[in-house]
Amino acid sequence: MNSNASNLRLGLEDLLDDRDYLFRLIDTIDWDAQLDAVKAVLARNRAAADRVSSEISLLGERARTYAGPYHDHIIDEHVDAMYRSSYSDAAVSLSAIGMIVPMMESVFTQSFQALGAMYDAKAMEPPEHQRWKRAGGHEKRWNCQWYFDRNDEARNDIVRGIRQLSDAAGLTAHLPADMMDWIAAMLTYRNRMFHGGFEWSLQQRDQFEKLITQKKWEKYFESARTNDKPWIFYLRDEVIDNMPVRMGSILGGFGRFAKDLPFELIAN
């Protein structure tokens, strides 16, 4: 490459954000437009949840200060409002997890499939990793929904599959240190909410509470309780509000990863 071409390339790179380099993997999807749509819905849901919270606070204040003949009725209204809010809060969590996790899955799944196709087209081998040894020529080797265990068996396990394939491809180094923990927590919660609804079986509730303690996921989840046992699990407000930031970090990480791909892999 001559000096003029080199300078032109460096100049173009200065104009690009990290996530712009995603075009090297996928150039047919507008991830930023998707993320803007998610942000808009999350903002509307937050405003609605804040209104519910404000109404409950007003009812609580009336119940504390009103001393007239309808005192018991006002207390009942307050209790009913708090009960109903347990379900509205669950709906907010389900809506959030139902938007952000499919987008996250799509980024990982499609980007890795595109990367695998690039390696195959150039007859190149990816960086050395146990996943490639275990997978061999398996058709799912570039599918992050699949995990290859120490017995060289393929298992449909996206939680471990994303982490393993990210390590194997070299993506992990471009993501925040706690990103894989966040991804595992969000995927696990999504799976339970989508299959169990708002109110899971008693056994599933106990299992998830133990998992939260084991994984130190208290920073992500809280729960409404009955008889000192978990009833409904929610995403914490700050976790929901931070979802677009997390998704932006994933897109940026993939962009940095794509930017650093070997020249011989991306060259036409």
JSON list of C-alpha atoms in Angstrom, two decimals, residues 169-258:
[
{"chain": "A", "resi": 169, "resn": "ALA", "atom": "CA", "xyz": [-12.96, -16.08, 18.38]},
{"chain": "A", "resi": 170, "resn": "GLY", "atom": "CA", "xyz": [-11.11, -13.43, 20.39]},
{"chain": "A", "resi": 171, "resn": "LEU", "atom": "CA", "xyz": [-14.13, -11.18, 21.05]},
{"chain": "A", "resi": 172, "resn": "THR", "atom": "CA", "xyz": [-14.06, -11.32, 24.87]},
{"chain": "A", "resi": 173, "resn": "ALA", "atom": "CA", "xyz": [-11.00, -9.07, 25.12]},
{"chain": "A", "resi": 174, "resn": "HIS", "atom": "CA", "xyz": [-12.99, -6.28, 23.43]},
{"chain": "A", "resi": 175, "resn": "LEU", "atom": "CA", "xyz": [-15.92, -6.39, 25.89]},
{"chain": "A", "resi": 176, "resn": "PRO", "atom": "CA", "xyz": [-16.22, -4.97, 29.43]},
{"chain": "A", "resi": 177, "resn": "ALA", "atom": "CA", "xyz": [-14.94, -7.39, 32.05]},
{"chain": "A", "resi": 178, "resn": "ASP", "atom": "CA", "xyz": [-18.38, -8.04, 33.57]},
{"chain": "A", "resi": 179, "resn": "MET", "atom": "CA", "xyz": [-20.26, -8.34, 30.27]},
{"chain": "A", "resi": 180, "resn": "MET", "atom": "CA", "xyz": [-20.40, -12.13, 30.18]},
{"chain": "A", "resi": 181, "resn": "ASP", "atom": "CA", "xyz": [-21.84, -12.18, 33.71]},
{"chain": "A", "resi": 182, "resn": "TRP", "atom": "CA", "xyz": [-24.52, -9.68, 32.66]},
{"chain": "A", "resi": 183, "resn": "ILE", "atom": "CA", "xyz": [-25.31, -11.70, 29.51]},
{"chain": "A", "resi": 184, "resn": "ALA", "atom": "CA", "xyz": [-25.64, -14.93, 31.52]},
{"chain": "A", "resi": 185, "resn": "ALA", "atom": "CA", "xyz": [-27.96, -13.25, 34.03]},
{"chain": "A", "resi": 186, "resn": "MET", "atom": "CA", "xyz": [-30.16, -11.69, 31.34]},
{"chain": "A", "resi": 187, "resn": "LEU", "atom": "CA", "xyz": [-30.41, -14.89, 29.30]},
{"chain": "A", "resi": 188, "resn": "THR", "atom": "CA", "xyz": [-31.26, -16.95, 32.37]},
{"chain": "A", "resi": 189, "resn": "TYR", "atom": "CA", "xyz": [-33.97, -14.52, 33.48]},
{"chain": "A", "resi": 190, "resn": "ARG", "atom": "CA", "xyz": [-35.37, -14.21, 29.94]},
{"chain": "A", "resi": 191, "resn": "ASN", "atom": "CA", "xyz": [-35.71, -17.97, 29.62]},
{"chain": "A", "resi": 192, "resn": "ARG", "atom": "CA", "xyz": [-37.60, -18.23, 32.91]},
{"chain": "A", "resi": 193, "resn": "MET", "atom": "CA", "xyz": [-39.90, -15.29, 32.21]},
{"chain": "A", "resi": 194, "resn": "PHE", "atom": "CA", "xyz": [-40.75, -16.45, 28.69]},
{"chain": "A", "resi": 195, "resn": "HIS", "atom": "CA", "xyz": [-41.51, -20.00, 29.78]},
{"chain": "A", "resi": 196, "resn": "GLY", "atom": "CA", "xyz": [-42.84, -19.38, 33.28]},
{"chain": "A", "resi": 197, "resn": "GLY", "atom": "CA", "xyz": [-44.70, -16.08, 32.99]},
{"chain": "A", "resi": 198, "resn": "PHE", "atom": "CA", "xyz": [-44.85, -13.69, 35.94]},
{"chain": "A", "resi": 199, "resn": "GLU", "atom": "CA", "xyz": [-45.47, -16.31, 38.64]},
{"chain": "A", "resi": 200, "resn": "TRP", "atom": "CA", "xyz": [-43.17, -19.30, 38.34]},
{"chain": "A", "resi": 201, "resn": "SER", "atom": "CA", "xyz": [-43.63, -22.61, 40.10]},
{"chain": "A", "resi": 202, "resn": "LEU", "atom": "CA", "xyz": [-42.59, -22.65, 43.75]},
{"chain": "A", "resi": 203, "resn": "GLN", "atom": "CA", "xyz": [-39.64, -24.88, 42.88]},
{"chain": "A", "resi": 204, "resn": "GLN", "atom": "CA", "xyz": [-38.46, -22.52, 40.12]},
{"chain": "A", "resi": 205, "resn": "ARG", "atom": "CA", "xyz": [-38.70, -19.55, 42.48]},
{"chain": "A", "resi": 206, "resn": "ASP", "atom": "CA", "xyz": [-36.55, -21.25, 45.09]},
{"chain": "A", "resi": 207, "resn": "GLN", "atom": "CA", "xyz": [-34.05, -22.39, 42.47]},
{"chain": "A", "resi": 208, "resn": "PHE", "atom": "CA", "xyz": [-33.68, -18.90, 41.01]},
{"chain": "A", "resi": 209, "resn": "GLU", "atom": "CA", "xyz": [-33.24, -17.32, 44.43]},
{"chain": "A", "resi": 210, "resn": "LYS", "atom": "CA", "xyz": [-30.43, -19.80, 45.17]},
{"chain": "A", "resi": 211, "resn": "LEU", "atom": "CA", "xyz": [-28.90, -19.07, 41.75]},
{"chain": "A", "resi": 212, "resn": "ILE", "atom": "CA", "xyz": [-28.95, -15.33, 42.47]},
{"chain": "A", "resi": 213, "resn": "THR", "atom": "CA", "xyz": [-27.03, -15.93, 45.68]},
{"chain": "A", "resi": 214, "resn": "GLN", "atom": "CA", "xyz": [-24.63, -18.37, 44.06]},
{"chain": "A", "resi": 215, "resn": "LYS", "atom": "CA", "xyz": [-23.86, -16.09, 41.10]},
{"chain": "A", "resi": 216, "resn": "LYS", "atom": "CA", "xyz": [-23.96, -12.87, 43.14]},
{"chain": "A", "resi": 217, "resn": "TRP", "atom": "CA", "xyz": [-26.71, -11.52, 40.90]},
{"chain": "A", "resi": 218, "resn": "GLU", "atom": "CA", "xyz": [-28.40, -9.40, 43.59]},
{"chain": "A", "resi": 219, "resn": "LYS", "atom": "CA", "xyz": [-27.21, -6.34, 41.63]},
{"chain": "A", "resi": 220, "resn": "TYR", "atom": "CA", "xyz": [-29.51, -7.37, 38.77]},
{"chain": "A", "resi": 221, "resn": "PHE", "atom": "CA", "xyz": [-32.65, -8.73, 40.44]},
{"chain": "A", "resi": 222, "resn": "GLU", "atom": "CA", "xyz": [-35.09, -8.15, 43.27]},
{"chain": "A", "resi": 223, "resn": "SER", "atom": "CA", "xyz": [-38.30, -9.91, 44.19]},
{"chain": "A", "resi": 224, "resn": "ALA", "atom": "CA", "xyz": [-41.73, -9.38, 45.68]},
{"chain": "A", "resi": 225, "resn": "ARG", "atom": "CA", "xyz": [-42.19, -11.83, 48.53]},
{"chain": "A", "resi": 226, "resn": "THR", "atom": "CA", "xyz": [-44.96, -13.66, 50.32]},
{"chain": "A", "resi": 227, "resn": "ASN", "atom": "CA", "xyz": [-44.51, -15.46, 53.64]},
{"chain": "A", "resi": 228, "resn": "ASP", "atom": "CA", "xyz": [-40.81, -14.56, 53.36]},
{"chain": "A", "resi": 229, "resn": "LYS", "atom": "CA", "xyz": [-40.52, -16.58, 50.14]},
{"chain": "A", "resi": 230, "resn": "PRO", "atom": "CA", "xyz": [-39.91, -15.21, 46.62]},
{"chain": "A", "resi": 231, "resn": "TRP", "atom": "CA", "xyz": [-43.08, -14.54, 44.64]},
{"chain": "A", "resi": 232, "resn": "ILE", "atom": "CA", "xyz": [-42.25, -12.48, 41.53]},
{"chain": "A", "resi": 233, "resn": "PHE", "atom": "CA", "xyz": [-38.74, -11.63, 40.32]},
{"chain": "A", "resi": 234, "resn": "TYR", "atom": "CA", "xyz": [-37.96, -8.28, 38.72]},
{"chain": "A", "resi": 235, "resn": "LEU", "atom": "CA", "xyz": [-35.07, -6.58, 37.03]},
{"chain": "A", "resi": 236, "resn": "ARG", "atom": "CA", "xyz": [-33.90, -3.66, 39.14]},
{"chain": "A", "resi": 237, "resn": "ASP", "atom": "CA", "xyz": [-34.86, -0.27, 37.73]},
{"chain": "A", "resi": 238, "resn": "GLU", "atom": "CA", "xyz": [-31.24, 0.74, 37.19]},
{"chain": "A", "resi": 239, "resn": "VAL", "atom": "CA", "xyz": [-30.59, -2.50, 35.28]},
{"chain": "A", "resi": 240, "resn": "ILE", "atom": "CA", "xyz": [-33.46, -1.79, 32.90]},
{"chain": "A", "resi": 241, "resn": "ASP", "atom": "CA", "xyz": [-32.45, 1.84, 32.47]},
{"chain": "A", "resi": 242, "resn": "ASN", "atom": "CA", "xyz": [-28.87, 0.77, 31.69]},
{"chain": "A", "resi": 243, "resn": "MET", "atom": "CA", "xyz": [-29.83, -1.79, 29.02]},
{"chain": "A", "resi": 244, "resn": "PRO", "atom": "CA", "xyz": [-29.19, 0.53, 26.06]},
{"chain": "A", "resi": 245, "resn": "VAL", "atom": "CA", "xyz": [-25.74, 1.30, 27.48]},
{"chain": "A", "resi": 246, "resn": "ARG", "atom": "CA", "xyz": [-25.00, -2.40, 27.77]},
{"chain": "A", "resi": 247, "resn": "MET", "atom": "CA", "xyz": [-26.18, -3.01, 24.23]},
{"chain": "A", "resi": 248, "resn": "GLY", "atom": "CA", "xyz": [-24.07, -0.13, 22.99]},
{"chain": "A", "resi": 249, "resn": "SER", "atom": "CA", "xyz": [-21.04, -1.66, 24.71]},
{"chain": "A", "resi": 250, "resn": "ILE", "atom": "CA", "xyz": [-21.67, -4.96, 22.93]},
{"chain": "A", "resi": 251, "resn": "LEU", "atom": "CA", "xyz": [-21.95, -3.23, 19.55]},
{"chain": "A", "resi": 252, "resn": "GLY", "atom": "CA", "xyz": [-18.81, -1.24, 20.27]},
{"chain": "A", "resi": 253, "resn": "GLY", "atom": "CA", "xyz": [-16.99, -4.40, 21.34]},
{"chain": "A", "resi": 254, "resn": "PHE", "atom": "CA", "xyz": [-17.92, -6.18, 18.14]},
{"chain": "A", "resi": 255, "resn": "GLY", "atom": "CA", "xyz": [-16.81, -3.12, 16.19]},
{"chain": "A", "resi": 256, "resn": "ARG", "atom": "CA", "xyz": [-13.38, -3.08, 17.87]},
{"chain": "A", "resi": 257, "resn": "PHE", "atom": "CA", "xyz": [-13.12, -6.81, 17.29]},
{"chain": "A", "resi": 258, "resn": "ALA", "atom": "CA", "xyz": [-13.99, -6.43, 13.59]}
]
